[in-house]
PDB file of C-alpha atoms in Angstrom:
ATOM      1  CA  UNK T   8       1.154  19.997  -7.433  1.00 74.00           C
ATOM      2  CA  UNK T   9      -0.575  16.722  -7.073  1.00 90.00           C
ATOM      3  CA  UNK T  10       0.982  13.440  -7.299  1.00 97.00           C
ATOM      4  CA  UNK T  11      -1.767  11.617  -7.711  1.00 97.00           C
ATOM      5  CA  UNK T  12      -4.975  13.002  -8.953  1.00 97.00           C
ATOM      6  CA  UNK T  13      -8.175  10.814  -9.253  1.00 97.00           C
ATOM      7  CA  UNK T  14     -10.223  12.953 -11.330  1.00 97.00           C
ATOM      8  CA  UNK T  15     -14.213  11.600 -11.709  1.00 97.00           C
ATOM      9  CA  UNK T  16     -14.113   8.232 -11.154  1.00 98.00           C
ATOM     10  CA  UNK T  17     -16.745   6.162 -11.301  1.00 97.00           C
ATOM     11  CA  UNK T  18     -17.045   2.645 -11.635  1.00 97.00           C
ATOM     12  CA  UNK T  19     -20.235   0.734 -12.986  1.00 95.00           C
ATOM     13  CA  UNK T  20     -21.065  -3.091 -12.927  1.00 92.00           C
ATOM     14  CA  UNK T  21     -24.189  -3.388 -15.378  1.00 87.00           C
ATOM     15  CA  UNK T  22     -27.089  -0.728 -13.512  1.00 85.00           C
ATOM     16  CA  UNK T  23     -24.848  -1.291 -10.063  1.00 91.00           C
ATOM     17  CA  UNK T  24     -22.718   2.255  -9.614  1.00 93.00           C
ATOM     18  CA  UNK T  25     -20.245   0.825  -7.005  1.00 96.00           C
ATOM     19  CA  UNK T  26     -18.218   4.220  -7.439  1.00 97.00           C
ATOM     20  CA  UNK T  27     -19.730   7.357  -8.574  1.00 96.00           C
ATOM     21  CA  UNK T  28     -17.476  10.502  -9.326  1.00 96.00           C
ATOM     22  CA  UNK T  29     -14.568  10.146  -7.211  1.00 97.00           C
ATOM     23  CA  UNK T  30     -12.530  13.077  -6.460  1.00 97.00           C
ATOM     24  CA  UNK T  31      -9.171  12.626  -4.897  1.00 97.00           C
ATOM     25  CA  UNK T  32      -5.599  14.589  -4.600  1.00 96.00           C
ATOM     26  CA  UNK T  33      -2.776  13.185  -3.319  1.00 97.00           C
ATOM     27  CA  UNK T  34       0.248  15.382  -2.915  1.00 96.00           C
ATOM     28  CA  UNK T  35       4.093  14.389  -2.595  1.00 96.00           C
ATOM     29  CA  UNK T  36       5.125  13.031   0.385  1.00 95.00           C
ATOM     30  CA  UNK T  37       1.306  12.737   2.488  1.00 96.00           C
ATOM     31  CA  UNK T  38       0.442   9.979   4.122  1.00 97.00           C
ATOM     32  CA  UNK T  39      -3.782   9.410   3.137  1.00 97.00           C
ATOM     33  CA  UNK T  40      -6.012   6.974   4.458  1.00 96.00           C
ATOM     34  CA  UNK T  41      -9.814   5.431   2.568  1.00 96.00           C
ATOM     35  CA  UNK T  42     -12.413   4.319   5.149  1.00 95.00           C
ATOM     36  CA  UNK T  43     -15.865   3.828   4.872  1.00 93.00           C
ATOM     37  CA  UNK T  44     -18.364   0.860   6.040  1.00 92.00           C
ATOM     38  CA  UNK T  45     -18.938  -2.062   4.698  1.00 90.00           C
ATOM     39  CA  UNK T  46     -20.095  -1.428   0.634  1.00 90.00           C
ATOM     40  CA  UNK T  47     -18.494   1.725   0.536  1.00 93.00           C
ATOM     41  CA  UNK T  48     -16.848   1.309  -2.240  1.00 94.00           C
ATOM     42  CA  UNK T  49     -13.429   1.258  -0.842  1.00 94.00           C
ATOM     43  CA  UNK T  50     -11.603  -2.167  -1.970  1.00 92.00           C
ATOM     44  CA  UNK T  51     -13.653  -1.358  -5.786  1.00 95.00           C
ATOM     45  CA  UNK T  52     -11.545   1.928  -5.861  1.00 96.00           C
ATOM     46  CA  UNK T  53      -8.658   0.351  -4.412  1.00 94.00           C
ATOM     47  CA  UNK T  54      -9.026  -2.063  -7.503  1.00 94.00           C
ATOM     48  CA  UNK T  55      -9.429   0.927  -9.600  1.00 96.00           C
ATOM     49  CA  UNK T  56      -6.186   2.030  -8.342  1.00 95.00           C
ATOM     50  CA  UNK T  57      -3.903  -0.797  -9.098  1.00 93.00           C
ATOM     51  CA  UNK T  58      -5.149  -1.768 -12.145  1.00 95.00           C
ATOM     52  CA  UNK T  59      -7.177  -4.784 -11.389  1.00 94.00           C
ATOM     53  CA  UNK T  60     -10.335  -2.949 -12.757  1.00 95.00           C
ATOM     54  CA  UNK T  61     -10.573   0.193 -14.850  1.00 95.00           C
ATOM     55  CA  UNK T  62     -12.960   3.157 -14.080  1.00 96.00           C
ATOM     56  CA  UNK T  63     -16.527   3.247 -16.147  1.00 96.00           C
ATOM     57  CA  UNK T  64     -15.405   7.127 -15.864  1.00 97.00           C
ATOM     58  CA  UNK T  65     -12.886   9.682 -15.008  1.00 97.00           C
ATOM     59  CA  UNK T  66      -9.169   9.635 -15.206  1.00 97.00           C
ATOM     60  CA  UNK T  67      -6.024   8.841 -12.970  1.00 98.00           C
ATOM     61  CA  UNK T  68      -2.812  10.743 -13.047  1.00 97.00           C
ATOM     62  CA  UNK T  69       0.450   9.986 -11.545  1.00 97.00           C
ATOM     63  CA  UNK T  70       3.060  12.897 -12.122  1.00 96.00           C
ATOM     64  CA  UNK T  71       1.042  14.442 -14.653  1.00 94.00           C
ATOM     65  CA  UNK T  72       0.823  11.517 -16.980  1.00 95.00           C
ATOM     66  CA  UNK T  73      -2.598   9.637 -17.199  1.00 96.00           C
ATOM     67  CA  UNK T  74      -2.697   5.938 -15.885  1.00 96.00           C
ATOM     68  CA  UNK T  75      -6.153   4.748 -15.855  1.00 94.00           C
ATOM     69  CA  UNK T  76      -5.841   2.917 -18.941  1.00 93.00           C
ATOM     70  CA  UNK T  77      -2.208   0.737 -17.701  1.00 95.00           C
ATOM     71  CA  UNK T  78      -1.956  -2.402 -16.481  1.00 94.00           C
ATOM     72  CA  UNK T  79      -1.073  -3.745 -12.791  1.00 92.00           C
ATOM     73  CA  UNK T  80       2.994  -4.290 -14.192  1.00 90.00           C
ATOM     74  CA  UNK T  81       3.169  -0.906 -16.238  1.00 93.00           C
ATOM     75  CA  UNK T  82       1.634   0.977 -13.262  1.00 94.00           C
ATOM     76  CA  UNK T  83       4.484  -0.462 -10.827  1.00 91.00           C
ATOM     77  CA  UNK T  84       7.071   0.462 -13.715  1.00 90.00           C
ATOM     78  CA  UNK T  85       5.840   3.912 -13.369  1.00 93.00           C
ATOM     79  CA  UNK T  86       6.819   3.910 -10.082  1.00 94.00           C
ATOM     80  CA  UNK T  87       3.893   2.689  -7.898  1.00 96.00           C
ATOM     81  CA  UNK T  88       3.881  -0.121  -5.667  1.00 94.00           C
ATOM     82  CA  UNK T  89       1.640  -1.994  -4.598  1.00 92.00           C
ATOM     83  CA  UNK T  90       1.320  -3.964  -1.264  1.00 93.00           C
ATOM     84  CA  UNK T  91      -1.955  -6.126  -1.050  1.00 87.00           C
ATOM     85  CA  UNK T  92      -3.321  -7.917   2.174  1.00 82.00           C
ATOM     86  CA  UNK T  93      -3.002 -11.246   0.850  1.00 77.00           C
ATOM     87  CA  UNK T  94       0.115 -11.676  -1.390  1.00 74.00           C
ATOM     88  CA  UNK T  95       1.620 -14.941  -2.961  1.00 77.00           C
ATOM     89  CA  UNK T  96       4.908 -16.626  -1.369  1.00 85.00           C
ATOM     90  CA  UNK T  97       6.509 -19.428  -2.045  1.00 90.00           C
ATOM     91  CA  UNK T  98       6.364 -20.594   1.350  1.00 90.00           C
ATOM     92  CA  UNK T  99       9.559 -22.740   1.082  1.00 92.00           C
ATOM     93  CA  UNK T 100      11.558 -19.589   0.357  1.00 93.00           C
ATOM     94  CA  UNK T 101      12.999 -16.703   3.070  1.00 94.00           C
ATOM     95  CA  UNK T 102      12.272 -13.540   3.765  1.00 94.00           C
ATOM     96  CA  UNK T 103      15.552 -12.895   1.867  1.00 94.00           C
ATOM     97  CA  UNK T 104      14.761 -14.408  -1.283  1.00 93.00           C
ATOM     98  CA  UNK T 105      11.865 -12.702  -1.663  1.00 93.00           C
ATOM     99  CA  UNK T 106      12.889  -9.429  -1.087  1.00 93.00           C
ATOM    100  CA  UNK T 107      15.910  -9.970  -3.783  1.00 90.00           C
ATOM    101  CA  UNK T 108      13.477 -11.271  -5.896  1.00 88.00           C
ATOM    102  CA  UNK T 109      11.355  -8.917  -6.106  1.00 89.00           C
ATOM    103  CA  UNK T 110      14.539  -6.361  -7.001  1.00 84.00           C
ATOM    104  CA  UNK T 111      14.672  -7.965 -10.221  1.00 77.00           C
ATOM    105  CA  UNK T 112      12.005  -5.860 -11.171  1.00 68.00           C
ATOM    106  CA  UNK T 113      14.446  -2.996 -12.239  1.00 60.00           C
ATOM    107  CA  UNK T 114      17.211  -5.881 -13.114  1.00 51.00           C
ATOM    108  CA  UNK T 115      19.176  -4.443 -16.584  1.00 45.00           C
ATOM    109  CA  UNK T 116      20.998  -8.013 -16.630  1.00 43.00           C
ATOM    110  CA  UNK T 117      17.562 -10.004 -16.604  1.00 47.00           C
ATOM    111  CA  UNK T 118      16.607 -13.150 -14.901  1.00 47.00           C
ATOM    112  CA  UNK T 119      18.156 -15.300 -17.264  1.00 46.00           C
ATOM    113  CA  UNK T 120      21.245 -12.878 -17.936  1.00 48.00           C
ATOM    114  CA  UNK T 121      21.688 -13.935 -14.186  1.00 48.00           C
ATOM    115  CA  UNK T 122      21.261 -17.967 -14.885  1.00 47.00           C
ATOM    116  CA  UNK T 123      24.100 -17.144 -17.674  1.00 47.00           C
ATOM    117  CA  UNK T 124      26.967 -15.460 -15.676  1.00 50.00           C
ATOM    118  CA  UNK T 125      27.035 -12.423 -17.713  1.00 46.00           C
ATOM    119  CA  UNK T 126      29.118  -9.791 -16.227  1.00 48.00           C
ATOM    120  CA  UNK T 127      26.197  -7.220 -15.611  1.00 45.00           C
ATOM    121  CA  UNK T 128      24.305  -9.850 -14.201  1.00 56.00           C
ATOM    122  CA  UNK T 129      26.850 -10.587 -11.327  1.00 55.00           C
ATOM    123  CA  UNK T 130      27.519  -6.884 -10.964  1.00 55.00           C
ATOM    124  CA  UNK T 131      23.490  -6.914 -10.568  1.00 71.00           C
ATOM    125  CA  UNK T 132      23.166  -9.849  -7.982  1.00 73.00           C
ATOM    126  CA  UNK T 133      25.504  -8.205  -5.490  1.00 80.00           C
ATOM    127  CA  UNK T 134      23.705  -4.692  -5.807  1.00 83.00           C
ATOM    128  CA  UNK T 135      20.507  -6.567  -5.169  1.00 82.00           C
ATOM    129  CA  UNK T 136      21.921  -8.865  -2.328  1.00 89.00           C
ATOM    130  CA  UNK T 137      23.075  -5.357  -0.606  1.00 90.00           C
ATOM    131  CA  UNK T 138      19.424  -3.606  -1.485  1.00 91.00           C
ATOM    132  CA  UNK T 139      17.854  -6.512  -0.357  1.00 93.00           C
ATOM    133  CA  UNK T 140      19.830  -6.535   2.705  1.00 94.00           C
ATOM    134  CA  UNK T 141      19.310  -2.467   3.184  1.00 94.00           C
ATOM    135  CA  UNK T 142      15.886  -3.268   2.918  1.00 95.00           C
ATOM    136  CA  UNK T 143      15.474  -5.658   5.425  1.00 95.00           C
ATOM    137  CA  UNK T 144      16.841  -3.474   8.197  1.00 94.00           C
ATOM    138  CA  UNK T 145      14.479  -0.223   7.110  1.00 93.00           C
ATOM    139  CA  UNK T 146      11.793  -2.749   7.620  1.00 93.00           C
ATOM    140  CA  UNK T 147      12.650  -4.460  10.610  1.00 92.00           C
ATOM    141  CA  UNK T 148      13.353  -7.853   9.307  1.00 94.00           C
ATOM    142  CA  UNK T 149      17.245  -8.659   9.287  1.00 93.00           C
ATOM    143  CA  UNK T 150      17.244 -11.118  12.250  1.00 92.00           C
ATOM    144  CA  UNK T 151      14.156 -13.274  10.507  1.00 93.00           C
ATOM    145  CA  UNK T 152      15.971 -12.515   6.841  1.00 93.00           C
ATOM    146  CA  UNK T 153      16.570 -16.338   6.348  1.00 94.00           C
ATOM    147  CA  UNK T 154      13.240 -17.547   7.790  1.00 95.00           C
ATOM    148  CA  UNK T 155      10.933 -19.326   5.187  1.00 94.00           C
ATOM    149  CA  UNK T 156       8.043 -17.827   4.270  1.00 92.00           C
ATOM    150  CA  UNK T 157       5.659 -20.894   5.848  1.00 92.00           C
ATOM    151  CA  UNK T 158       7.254 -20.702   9.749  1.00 94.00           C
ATOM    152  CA  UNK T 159       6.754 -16.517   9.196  1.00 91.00           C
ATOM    153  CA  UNK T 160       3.716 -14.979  11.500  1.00 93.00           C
ATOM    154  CA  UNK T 161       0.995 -12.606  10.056  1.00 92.00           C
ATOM    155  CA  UNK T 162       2.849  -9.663  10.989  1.00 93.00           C
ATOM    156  CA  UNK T 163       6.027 -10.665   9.613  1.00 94.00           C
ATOM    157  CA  UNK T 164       4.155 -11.990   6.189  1.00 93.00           C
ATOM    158  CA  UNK T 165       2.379  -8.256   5.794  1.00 94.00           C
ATOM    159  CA  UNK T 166       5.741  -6.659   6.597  1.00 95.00           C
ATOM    160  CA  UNK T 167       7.182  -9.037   4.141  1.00 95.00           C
ATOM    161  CA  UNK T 168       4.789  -8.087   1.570  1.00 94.00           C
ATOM    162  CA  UNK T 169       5.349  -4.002   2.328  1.00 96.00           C
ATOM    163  CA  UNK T 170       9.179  -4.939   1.895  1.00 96.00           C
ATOM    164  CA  UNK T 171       9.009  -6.502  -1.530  1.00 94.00           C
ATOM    165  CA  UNK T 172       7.304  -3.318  -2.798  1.00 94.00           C
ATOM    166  CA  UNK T 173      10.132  -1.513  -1.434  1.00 95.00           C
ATOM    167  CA  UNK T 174      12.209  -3.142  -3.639  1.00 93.00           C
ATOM    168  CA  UNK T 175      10.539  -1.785  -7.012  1.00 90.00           C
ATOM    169  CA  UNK T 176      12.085   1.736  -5.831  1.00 92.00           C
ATOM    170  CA  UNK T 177       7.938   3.525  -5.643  1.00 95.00           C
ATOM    171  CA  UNK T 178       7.233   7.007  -5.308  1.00 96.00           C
ATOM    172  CA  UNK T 179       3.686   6.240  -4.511  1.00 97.00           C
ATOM    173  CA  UNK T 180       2.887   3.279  -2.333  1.00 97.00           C
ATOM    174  CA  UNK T 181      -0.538   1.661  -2.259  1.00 97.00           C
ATOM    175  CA  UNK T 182      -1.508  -0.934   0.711  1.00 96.00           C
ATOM    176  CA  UNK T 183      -4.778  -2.845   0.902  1.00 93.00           C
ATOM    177  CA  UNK T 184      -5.542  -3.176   4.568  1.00 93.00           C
ATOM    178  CA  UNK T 185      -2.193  -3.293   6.201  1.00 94.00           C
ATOM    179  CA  UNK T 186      -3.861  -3.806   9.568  1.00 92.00           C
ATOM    180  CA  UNK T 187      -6.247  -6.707   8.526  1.00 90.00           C
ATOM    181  CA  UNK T 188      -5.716  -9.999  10.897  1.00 90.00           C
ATOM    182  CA  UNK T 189      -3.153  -8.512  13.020  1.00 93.00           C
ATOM    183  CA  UNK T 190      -2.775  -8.539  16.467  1.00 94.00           C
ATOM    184  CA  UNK T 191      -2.251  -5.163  18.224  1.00 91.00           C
ATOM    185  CA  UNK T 192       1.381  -5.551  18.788  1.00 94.00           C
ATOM    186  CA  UNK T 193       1.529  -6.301  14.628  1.00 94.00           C
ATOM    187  CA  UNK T 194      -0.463  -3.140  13.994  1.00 93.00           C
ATOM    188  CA  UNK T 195       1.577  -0.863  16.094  1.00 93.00           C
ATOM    189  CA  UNK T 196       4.785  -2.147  13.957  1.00 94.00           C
ATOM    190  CA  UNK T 197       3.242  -1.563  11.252  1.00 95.00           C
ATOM    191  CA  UNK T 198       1.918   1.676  12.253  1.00 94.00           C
ATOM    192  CA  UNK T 199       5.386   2.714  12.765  1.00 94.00           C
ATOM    193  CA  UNK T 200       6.541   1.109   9.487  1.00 95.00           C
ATOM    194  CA  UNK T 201       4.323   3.628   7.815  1.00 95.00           C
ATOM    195  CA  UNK T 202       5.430   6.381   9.190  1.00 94.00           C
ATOM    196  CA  UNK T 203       8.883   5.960   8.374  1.00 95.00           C
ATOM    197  CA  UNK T 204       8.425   5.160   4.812  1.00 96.00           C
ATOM    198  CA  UNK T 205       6.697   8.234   4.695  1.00 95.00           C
ATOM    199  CA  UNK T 206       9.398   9.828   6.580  1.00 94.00           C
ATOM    200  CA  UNK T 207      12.129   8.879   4.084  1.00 93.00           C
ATOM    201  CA  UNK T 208      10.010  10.473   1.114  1.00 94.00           C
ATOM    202  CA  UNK T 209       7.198   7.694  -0.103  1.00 96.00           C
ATOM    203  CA  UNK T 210       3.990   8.833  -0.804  1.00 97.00           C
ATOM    204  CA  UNK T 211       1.424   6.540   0.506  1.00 97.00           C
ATOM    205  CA  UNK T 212      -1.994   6.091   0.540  1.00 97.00           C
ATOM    206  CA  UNK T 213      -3.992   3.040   1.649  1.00 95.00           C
ATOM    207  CA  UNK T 214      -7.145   1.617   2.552  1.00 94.00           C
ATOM    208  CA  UNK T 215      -8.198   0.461   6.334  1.00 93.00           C
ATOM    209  CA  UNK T 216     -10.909  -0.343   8.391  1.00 89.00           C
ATOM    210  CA  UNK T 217      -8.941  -0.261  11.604  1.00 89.00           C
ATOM    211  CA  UNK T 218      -9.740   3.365  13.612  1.00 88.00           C
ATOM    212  CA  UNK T 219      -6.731   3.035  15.607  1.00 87.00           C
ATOM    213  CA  UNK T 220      -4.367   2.489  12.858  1.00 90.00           C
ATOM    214  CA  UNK T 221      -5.880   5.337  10.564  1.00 92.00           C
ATOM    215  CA  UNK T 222      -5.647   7.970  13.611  1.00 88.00           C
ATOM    216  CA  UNK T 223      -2.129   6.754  14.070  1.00 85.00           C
ATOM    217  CA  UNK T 224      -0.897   7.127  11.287  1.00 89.00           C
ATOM    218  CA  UNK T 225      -2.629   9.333   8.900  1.00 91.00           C
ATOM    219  CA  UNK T 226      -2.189  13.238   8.275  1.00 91.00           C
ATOM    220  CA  UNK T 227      -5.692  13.030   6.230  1.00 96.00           C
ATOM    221  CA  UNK T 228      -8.670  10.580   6.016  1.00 96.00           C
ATOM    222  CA  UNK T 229     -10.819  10.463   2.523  1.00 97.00           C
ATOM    223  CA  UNK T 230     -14.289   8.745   3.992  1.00 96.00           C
ATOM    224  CA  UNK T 231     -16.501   6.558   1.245  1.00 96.00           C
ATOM    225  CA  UNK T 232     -20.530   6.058   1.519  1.00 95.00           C
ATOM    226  CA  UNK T 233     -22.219   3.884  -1.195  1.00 94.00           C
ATOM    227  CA  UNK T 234     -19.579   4.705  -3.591  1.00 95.00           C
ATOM    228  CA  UNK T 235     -19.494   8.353  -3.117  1.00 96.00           C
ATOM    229  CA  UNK T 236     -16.717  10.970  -1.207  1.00 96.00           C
ATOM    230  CA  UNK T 237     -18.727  12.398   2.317  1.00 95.00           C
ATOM    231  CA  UNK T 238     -15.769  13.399   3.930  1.00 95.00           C
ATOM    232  CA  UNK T 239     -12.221  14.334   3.342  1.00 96.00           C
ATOM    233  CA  UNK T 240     -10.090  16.448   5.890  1.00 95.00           C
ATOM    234  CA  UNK T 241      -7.496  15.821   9.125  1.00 94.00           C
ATOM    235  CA  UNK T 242      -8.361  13.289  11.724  1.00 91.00           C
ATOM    236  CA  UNK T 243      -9.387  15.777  14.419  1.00 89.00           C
ATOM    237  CA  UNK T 244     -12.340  17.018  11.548  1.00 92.00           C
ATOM    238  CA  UNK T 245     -13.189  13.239  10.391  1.00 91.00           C
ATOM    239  CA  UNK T 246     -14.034  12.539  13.839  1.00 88.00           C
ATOM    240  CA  UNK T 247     -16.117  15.470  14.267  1.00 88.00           C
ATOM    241  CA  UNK T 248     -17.734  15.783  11.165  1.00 90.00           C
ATOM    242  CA  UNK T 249     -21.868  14.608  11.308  1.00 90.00           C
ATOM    243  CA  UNK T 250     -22.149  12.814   8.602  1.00 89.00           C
ATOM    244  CA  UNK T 251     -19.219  10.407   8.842  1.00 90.00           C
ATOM    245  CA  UNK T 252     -19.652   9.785  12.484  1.00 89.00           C
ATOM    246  CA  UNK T 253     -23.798   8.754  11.401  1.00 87.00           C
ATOM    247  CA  UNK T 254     -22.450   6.827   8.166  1.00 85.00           C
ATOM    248  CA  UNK T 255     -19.617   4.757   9.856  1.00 83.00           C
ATOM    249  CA  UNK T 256     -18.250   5.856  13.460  1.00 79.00           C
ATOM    250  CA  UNK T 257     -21.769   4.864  15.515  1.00 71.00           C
ATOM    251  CA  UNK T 258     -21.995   7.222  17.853  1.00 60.00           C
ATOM    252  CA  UNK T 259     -19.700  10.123  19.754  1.00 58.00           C
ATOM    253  CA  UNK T 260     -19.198   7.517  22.942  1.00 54.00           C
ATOM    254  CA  UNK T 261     -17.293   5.227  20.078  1.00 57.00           C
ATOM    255  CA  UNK T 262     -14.894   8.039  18.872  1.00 56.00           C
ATOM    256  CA  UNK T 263     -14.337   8.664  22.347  1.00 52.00           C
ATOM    257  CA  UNK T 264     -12.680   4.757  22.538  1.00 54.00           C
ATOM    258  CA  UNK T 265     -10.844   5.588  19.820  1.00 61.00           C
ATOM    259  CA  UNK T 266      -7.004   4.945  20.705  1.00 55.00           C
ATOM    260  CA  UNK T 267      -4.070   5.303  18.681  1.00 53.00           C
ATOM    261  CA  UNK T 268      -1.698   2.622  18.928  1.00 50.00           C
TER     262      UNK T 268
END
């Protein structure tokens, strides 16, 4: 069974039909990858996805239960997270402070419970101080915990981001371009970042334009043209298959230089 089932979606602005009958099953524990070129349609249905927009047509599902219709919040209640390429920090806080933070999401006590002293809210703040902490180390960023958010480098800023997601406790995680900006050391860490959220049981399924990262990482590729599905299948057959190789790949010589990092 599906976890995630995008079901005809399409997506209209006035006569423009930036997505047009999107099919797309996602099953427990894969790790999927969008591409496409430039116009695709990719960061609409990304959109789509999160909540930011909602389809013209077709429906969403997450465990059975549609979603199209929810909000960015009640969709990460529901258990998706959602780790975009350019989140807001408040760059005079650490790596540490966001993370807790951002465990506050599934905070009984509340924020103010916690300003208060009440009992469950200073049981709470020491679960989320260890969470946060457990965190950290999954993702690699104990020894920078107490860093501020302005002295932090791109990498450590996207990893940042990928860890406060963590936090909400997802079943599906979404990221927008983890690659984007990075250097190739930063994309190899976060390459491996991937792949061992996945590893530990978190669906995920994200959008890149990066080659290297996508055959890195990914067990299966879903490829967008002018808002349509041309190709969806393993790595070996997205680099073999015609029409994506014409649409977005170039030319065989260019899969050829294809590395994974």
């Amino acid at each position: 069974m599906s976890q995630l089932e995008l079901v005809g979606i399409s997506k209209h602005y006035g006569g423009l039909a930036a997505l047009s009958d999107i099919n797309i099953s996602v099953k427990k524990g894969e790790l999927v990858c969008i591409i496409g070129p430039n116009g695709a349609g990719k960061t609409t249905l990304f959109k789509v996805l999160t909540g930011l927009v909602h389809q013209s047509a077709g429906s969403i599902l997450f465990d059975g239960k549609s979603i199209g219709q929810l909000t960015t919040s009640k969709r990460v209640a529901s258990g998706i997270a959602i780790a975009f390429q350019a989140p807001a920090y408040f760059k005079e806080e650490s790596i540490l402070w966001h993370v807790k933070t951002a465990c506050y999401l599934n905070f009984r006590g509340g924020i103010m419970g916690s300003f208060l002293g009440l009992k469950i809210s200073r049981e709470s703040e020491a679960q989320h101080m260890e969470k946060a902490n457990k965190i950290l180390r999954a993702v690699g960023l104990t020894e920078v915990g107490d860093v501020d958010a302005k002295n932090l480098s791109q990498g450590h800023l996207r990893e940042l981001g990928i860890a406060m997601a963590l936090a909400t406790e997802p079943r599906l995680l979404l990221l927008d371009e983890p690659g984007g900006g990075l250097n190739a050391q930063e994309k190899s860490r976060i390459v491996r970042l991937i792949r061992g959220i996945r590893d530990r049981g978190t669906t995920i399924l994200f959008v890149e334009h990066d080659m290297a990262m996508v055959m890195g990482s990914c067990e299966r590729i879903v490829v967008l043209n002018y808002g349509k599905t041309i190709a969806d299948g393993i790595p070996a057959e997205i680099l073999n298959n015609k029409c994506v190789i014409d649409a977005y790949l170039g030319d065989k010589d260019s899969v050829a230089r294809i590395e994974r990092p």
